[in-house]
Tab-separated table of C-alpha atoms and ligand atoms in Angstrom:
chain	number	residue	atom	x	y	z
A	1	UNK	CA	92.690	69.458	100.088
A	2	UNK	CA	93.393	69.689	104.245
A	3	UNK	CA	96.222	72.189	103.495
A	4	UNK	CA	95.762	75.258	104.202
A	5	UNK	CA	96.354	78.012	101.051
A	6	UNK	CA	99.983	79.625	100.662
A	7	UNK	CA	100.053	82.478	102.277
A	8	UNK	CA	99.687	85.521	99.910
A	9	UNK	CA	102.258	87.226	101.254
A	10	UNK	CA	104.460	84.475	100.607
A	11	UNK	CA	105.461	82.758	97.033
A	12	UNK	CA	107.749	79.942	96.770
A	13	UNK	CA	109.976	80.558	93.708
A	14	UNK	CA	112.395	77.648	93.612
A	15	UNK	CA	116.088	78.438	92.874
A	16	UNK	CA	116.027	76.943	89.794
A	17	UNK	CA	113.204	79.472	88.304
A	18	UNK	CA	114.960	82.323	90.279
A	19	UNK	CA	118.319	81.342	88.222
A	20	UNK	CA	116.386	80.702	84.795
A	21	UNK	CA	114.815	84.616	85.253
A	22	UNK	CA	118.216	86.126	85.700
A	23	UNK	CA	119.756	84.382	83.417
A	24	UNK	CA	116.553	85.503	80.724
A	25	UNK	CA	117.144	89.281	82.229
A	26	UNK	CA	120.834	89.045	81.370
A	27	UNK	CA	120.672	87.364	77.900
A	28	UNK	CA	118.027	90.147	76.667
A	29	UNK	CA	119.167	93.272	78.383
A	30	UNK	CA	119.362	96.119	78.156
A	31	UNK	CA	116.215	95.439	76.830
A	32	UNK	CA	113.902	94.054	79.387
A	33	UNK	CA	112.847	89.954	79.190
A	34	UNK	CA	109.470	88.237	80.385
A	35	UNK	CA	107.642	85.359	81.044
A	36	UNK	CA	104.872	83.617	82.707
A	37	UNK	CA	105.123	81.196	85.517
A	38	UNK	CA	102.580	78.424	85.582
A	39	UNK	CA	101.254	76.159	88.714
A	40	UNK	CA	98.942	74.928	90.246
A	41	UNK	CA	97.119	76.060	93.422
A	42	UNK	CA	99.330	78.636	93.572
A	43	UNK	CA	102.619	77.160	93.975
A	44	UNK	CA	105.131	77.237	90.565
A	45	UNK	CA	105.504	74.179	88.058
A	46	UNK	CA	106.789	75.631	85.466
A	47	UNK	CA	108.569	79.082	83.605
A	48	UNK	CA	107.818	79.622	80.198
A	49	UNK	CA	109.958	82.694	78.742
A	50	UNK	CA	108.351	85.138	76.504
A	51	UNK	CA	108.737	87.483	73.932
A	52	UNK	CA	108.865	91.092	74.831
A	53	UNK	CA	106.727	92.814	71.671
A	54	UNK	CA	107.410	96.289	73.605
A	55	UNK	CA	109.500	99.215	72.202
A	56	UNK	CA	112.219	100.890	73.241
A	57	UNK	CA	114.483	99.230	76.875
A	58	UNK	CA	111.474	100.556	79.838
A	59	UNK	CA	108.673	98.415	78.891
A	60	UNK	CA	107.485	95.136	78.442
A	61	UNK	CA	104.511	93.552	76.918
A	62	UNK	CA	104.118	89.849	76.235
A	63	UNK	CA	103.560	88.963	72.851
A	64	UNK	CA	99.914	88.273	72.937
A	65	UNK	CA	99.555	85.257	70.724
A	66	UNK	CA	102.129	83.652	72.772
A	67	UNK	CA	99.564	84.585	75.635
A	68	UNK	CA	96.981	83.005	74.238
A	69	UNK	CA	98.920	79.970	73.460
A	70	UNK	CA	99.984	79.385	76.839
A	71	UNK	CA	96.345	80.262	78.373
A	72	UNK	CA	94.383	78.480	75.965
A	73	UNK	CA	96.832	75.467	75.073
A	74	UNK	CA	99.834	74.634	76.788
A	75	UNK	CA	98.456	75.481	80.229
A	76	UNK	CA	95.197	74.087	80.335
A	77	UNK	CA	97.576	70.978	78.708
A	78	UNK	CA	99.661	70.878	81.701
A	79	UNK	CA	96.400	71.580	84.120
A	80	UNK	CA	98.191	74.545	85.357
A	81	UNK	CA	97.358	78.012	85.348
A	82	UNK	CA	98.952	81.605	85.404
A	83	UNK	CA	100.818	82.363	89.178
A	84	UNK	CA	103.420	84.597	88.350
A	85	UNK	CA	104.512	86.911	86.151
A	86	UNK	CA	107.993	87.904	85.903
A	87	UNK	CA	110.154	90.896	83.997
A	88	UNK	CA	113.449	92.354	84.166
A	89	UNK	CA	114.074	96.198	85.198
A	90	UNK	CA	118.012	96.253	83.363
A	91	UNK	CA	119.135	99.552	84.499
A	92	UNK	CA	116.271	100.679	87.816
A	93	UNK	CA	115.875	99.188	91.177
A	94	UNK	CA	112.974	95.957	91.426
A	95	UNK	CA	109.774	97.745	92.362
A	96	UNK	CA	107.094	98.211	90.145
A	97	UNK	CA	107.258	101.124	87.474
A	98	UNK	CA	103.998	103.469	87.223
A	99	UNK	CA	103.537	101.811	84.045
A	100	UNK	CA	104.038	98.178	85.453
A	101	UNK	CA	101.060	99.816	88.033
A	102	UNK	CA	98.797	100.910	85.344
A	103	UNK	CA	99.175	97.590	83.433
A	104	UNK	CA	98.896	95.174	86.091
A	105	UNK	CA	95.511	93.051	84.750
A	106	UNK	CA	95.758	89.811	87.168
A	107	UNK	CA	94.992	90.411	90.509
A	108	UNK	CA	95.616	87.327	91.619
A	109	UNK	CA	99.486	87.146	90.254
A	110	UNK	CA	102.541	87.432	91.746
A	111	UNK	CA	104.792	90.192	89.964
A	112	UNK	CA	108.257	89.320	89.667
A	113	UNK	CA	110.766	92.119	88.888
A	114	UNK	CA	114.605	91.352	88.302
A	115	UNK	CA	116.769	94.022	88.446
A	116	UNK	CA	119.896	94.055	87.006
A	117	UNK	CA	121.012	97.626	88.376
A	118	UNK	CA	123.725	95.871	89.946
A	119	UNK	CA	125.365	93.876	87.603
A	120	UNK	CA	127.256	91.914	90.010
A	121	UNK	CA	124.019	91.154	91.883
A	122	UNK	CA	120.325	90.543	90.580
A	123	UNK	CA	117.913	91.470	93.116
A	124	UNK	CA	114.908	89.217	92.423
A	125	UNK	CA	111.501	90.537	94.628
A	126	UNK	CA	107.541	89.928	93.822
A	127	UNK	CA	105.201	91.701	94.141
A	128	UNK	CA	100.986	91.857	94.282
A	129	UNK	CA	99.699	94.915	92.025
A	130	UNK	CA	96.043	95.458	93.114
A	131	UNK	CA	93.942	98.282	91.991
A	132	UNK	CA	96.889	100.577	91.726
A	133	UNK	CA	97.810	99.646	95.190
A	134	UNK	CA	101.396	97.424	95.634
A	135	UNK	CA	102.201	95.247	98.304
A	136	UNK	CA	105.643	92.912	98.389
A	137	UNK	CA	105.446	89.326	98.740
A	138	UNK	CA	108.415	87.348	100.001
A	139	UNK	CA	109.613	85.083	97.568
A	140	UNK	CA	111.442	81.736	99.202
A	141	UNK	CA	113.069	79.166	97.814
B	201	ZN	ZN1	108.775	97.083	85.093
């Protein structure tokens, strides 16, 4: 590899994934949808939508056997791992809750937040979650 790393404050989400997560935050709100993107050196190959196993329409948690299926299994399958991690806010702007804070366990992930606040217009931003500390990462296409 000559190239030189993507940027981390840069992720290239292509349109097609940035259509496929609004379309996910629509079809399940007002509860809120997620999913995992995989790739490979950092760059997206591929969105698998899963199953929020949270309560209530201000949390989400992925169902962790689908988790494990797509860590241990279909990933490793694919030679691709976890880059991106995305979940819709239905009703609140696209930053990251205190709870999305306190949960954040990979580091190295971009967080993906799609609000639907505006129904006319999904705002779709990404985020790093490190240590409590947040920092935004521009998402291209
Ligand atoms: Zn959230």
């Amino acid at each position: 590899m000559t190239e030189a790393p993507p940027s981390e404050s840069r992720f290239s989400l292509p349109d097609d994934m940035r259509q496929a997560i609004i379309a996910h935050a629509r079809r399940d709100a007002p509860r809120e949808c997620c999913g995992i993107i995989a790739g490979r050196a950092g760059l997206p190959v591929r969105l698998h939508p899963t199953t929020n196993i949270a309560e209530g329409n201000a949390l989400y948690e992925i169902d962790p056997a689908e988790l494990i299926d797509l860590e241990f299994h279909t990933m490793p399958a694919q030679e691709t791992e976890l880059v991106a991690i995305y979940h819709s806010h239905p009703v609140s702007p696209a930053v990251p809750s205190a709870t999305d804070i306190a949960l954040a366990f990979w580091p190295d992930a971009v967080y993906i937040i799609c609000s639907l606040a505006d129904s006319e217009q999904p705002v779709v931003r990404g985020f790093h979650i490190r240590d409590g500390a947040v920092s935004e990462v521009d998402l291209t296409s």
